[in-house]
PDB file of C-alpha atoms in Angstrom:
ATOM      1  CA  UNK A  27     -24.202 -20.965   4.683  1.00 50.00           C
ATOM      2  CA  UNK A  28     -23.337 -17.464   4.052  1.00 62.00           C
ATOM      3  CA  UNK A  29     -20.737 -16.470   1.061  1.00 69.00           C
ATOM      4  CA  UNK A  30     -17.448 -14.461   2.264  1.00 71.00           C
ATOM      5  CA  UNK A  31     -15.195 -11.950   0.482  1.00 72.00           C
ATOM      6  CA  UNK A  32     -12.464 -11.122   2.474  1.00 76.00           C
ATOM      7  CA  UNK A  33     -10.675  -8.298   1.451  1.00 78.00           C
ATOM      8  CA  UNK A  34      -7.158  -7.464   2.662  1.00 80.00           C
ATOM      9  CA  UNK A  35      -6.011  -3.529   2.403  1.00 83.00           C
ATOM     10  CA  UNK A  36      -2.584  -3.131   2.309  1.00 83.00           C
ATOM     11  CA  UNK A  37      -2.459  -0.037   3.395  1.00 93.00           C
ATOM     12  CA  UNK A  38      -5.259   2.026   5.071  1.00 94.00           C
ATOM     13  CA  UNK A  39      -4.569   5.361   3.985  1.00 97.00           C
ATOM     14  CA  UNK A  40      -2.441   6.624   1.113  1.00 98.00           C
ATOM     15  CA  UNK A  41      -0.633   9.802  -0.088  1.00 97.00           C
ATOM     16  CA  UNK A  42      -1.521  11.142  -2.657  1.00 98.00           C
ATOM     17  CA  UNK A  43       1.436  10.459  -4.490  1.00 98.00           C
ATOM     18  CA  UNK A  44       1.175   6.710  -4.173  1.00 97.00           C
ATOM     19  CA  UNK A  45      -2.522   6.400  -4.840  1.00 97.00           C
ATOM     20  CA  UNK A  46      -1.694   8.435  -8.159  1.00 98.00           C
ATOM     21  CA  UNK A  47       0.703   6.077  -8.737  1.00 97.00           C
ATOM     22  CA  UNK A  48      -1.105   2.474  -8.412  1.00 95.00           C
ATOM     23  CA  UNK A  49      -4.346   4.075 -10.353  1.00 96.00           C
ATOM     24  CA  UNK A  50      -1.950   5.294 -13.005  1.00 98.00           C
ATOM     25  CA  UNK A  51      -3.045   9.235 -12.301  1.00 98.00           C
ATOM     26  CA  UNK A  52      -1.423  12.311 -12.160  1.00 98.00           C
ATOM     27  CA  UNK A  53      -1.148  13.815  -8.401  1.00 98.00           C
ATOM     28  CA  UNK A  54      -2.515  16.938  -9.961  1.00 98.00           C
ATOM     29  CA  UNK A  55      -5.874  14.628 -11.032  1.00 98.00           C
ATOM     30  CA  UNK A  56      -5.922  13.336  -7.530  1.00 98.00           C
ATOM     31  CA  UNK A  57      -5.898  16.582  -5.752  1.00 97.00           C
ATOM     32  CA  UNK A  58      -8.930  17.471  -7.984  1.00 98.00           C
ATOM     33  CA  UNK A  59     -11.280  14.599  -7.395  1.00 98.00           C
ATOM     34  CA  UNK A  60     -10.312  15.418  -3.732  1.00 96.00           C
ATOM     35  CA  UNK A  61     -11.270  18.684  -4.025  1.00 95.00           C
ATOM     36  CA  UNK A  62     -14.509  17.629  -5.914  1.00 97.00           C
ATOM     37  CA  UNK A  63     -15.417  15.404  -3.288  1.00 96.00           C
ATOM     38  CA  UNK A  64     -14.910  11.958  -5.268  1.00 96.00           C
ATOM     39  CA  UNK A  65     -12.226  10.694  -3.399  1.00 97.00           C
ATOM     40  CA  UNK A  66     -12.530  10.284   0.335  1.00 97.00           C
ATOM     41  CA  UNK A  67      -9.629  11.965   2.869  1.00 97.00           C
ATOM     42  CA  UNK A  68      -8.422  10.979   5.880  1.00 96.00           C
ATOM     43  CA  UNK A  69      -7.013  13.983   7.381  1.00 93.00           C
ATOM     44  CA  UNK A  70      -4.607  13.261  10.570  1.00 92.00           C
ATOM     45  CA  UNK A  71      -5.809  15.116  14.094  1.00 92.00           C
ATOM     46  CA  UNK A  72      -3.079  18.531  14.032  1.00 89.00           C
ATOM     47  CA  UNK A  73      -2.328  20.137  17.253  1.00 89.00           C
ATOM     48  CA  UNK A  74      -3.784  23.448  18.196  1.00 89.00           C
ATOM     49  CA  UNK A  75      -1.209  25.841  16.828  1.00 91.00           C
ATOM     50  CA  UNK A  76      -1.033  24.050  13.184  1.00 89.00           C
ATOM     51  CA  UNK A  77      -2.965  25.508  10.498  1.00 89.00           C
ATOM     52  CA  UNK A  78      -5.621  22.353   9.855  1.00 81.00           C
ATOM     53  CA  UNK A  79      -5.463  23.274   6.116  1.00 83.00           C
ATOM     54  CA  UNK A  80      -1.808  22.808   5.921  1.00 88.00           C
ATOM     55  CA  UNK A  81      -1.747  19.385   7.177  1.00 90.00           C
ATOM     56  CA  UNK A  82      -1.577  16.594   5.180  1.00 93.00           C
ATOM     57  CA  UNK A  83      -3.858  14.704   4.317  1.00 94.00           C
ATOM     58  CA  UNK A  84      -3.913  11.230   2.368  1.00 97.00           C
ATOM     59  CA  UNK A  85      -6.492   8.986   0.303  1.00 98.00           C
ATOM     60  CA  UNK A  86      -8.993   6.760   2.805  1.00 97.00           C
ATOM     61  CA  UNK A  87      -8.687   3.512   1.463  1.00 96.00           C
ATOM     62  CA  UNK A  88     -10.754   1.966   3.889  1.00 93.00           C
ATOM     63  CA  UNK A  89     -13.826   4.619   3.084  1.00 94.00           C
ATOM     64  CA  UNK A  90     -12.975   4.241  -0.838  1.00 94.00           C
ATOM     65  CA  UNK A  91     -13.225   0.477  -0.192  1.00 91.00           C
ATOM     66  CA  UNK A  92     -16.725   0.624   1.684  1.00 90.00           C
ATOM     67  CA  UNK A  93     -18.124   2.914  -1.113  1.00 92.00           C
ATOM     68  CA  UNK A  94     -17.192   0.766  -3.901  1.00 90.00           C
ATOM     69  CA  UNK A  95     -18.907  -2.201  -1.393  1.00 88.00           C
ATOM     70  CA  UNK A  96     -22.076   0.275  -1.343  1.00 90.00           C
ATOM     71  CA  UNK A  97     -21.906   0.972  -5.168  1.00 92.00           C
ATOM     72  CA  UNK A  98     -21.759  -2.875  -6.201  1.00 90.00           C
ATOM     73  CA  UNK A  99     -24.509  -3.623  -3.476  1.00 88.00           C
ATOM     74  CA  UNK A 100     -22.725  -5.958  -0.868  1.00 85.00           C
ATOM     75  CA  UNK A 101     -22.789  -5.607   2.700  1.00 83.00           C
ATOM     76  CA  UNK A 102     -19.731  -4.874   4.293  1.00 78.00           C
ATOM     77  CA  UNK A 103     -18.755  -5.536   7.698  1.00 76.00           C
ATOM     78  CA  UNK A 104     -14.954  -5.145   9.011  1.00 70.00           C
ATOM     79  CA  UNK A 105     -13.026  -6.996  11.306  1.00 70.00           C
ATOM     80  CA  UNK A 106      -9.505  -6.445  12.844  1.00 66.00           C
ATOM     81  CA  UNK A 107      -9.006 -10.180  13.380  1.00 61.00           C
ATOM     82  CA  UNK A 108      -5.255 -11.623  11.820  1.00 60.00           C
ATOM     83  CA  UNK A 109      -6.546 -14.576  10.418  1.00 55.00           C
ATOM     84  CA  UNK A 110      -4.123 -15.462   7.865  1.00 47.00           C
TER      85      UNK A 110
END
C-alpha cells in the first residue's frame, strides 16, 4: 500500500499582487525573486504584434508546488481527476 498526499491548488497561477499578499511580501520583493529566478512565471502566449515583455505575467503555482515536492524529496505525479 502506497501513502498519498493529495494536494489541492486553488489557483494555478497568481498575480503578483495576490501571491505578495498570501506570503505576506511586498510586490516590489516579488518582482525581484522573479527577476532572480527564485520564483517560477507563467507567462500567457501574446499575439504577434504585442511586445512579449509587456505582457503579464503571474506566479506558477503549479511549478512552485513541484519544486517544493523536489526540495522535500517526494515524488510528484498530477492528475486532473475531480475526486472530491
Amino acid at each position: 500500500m502506497s501513502n498519498q498526499l493529495i494536494l489541492s491548488i486553488p489557483a494555478p497561477i497568481l498575480t503578483y499582487q495576490e501571491y505578495a499578499r498570501l506570503q505576506g511580501l511586498t510586490v516590489q520583493s516579488v518582482a525581484s525573486a522573479v527577476f532572480a529566478g527564485k520564483l517560477p512565471v507563467y507567462t500567457p502566449p501574446c499575439s504577434p504584434n504585442e511586445n512579449p515583455a509587456r505582457v503579464k505575467k503571474y506566479i506558477n503555482m503549479i511549478a512552485l508546488y513541484a519544486e517544493a515536492a523536489k526540495a522535500a524529496n517526494i515524488d510528484m505525479a498530477l492528475t486532473s481527476d475531480k475526486q472530491v
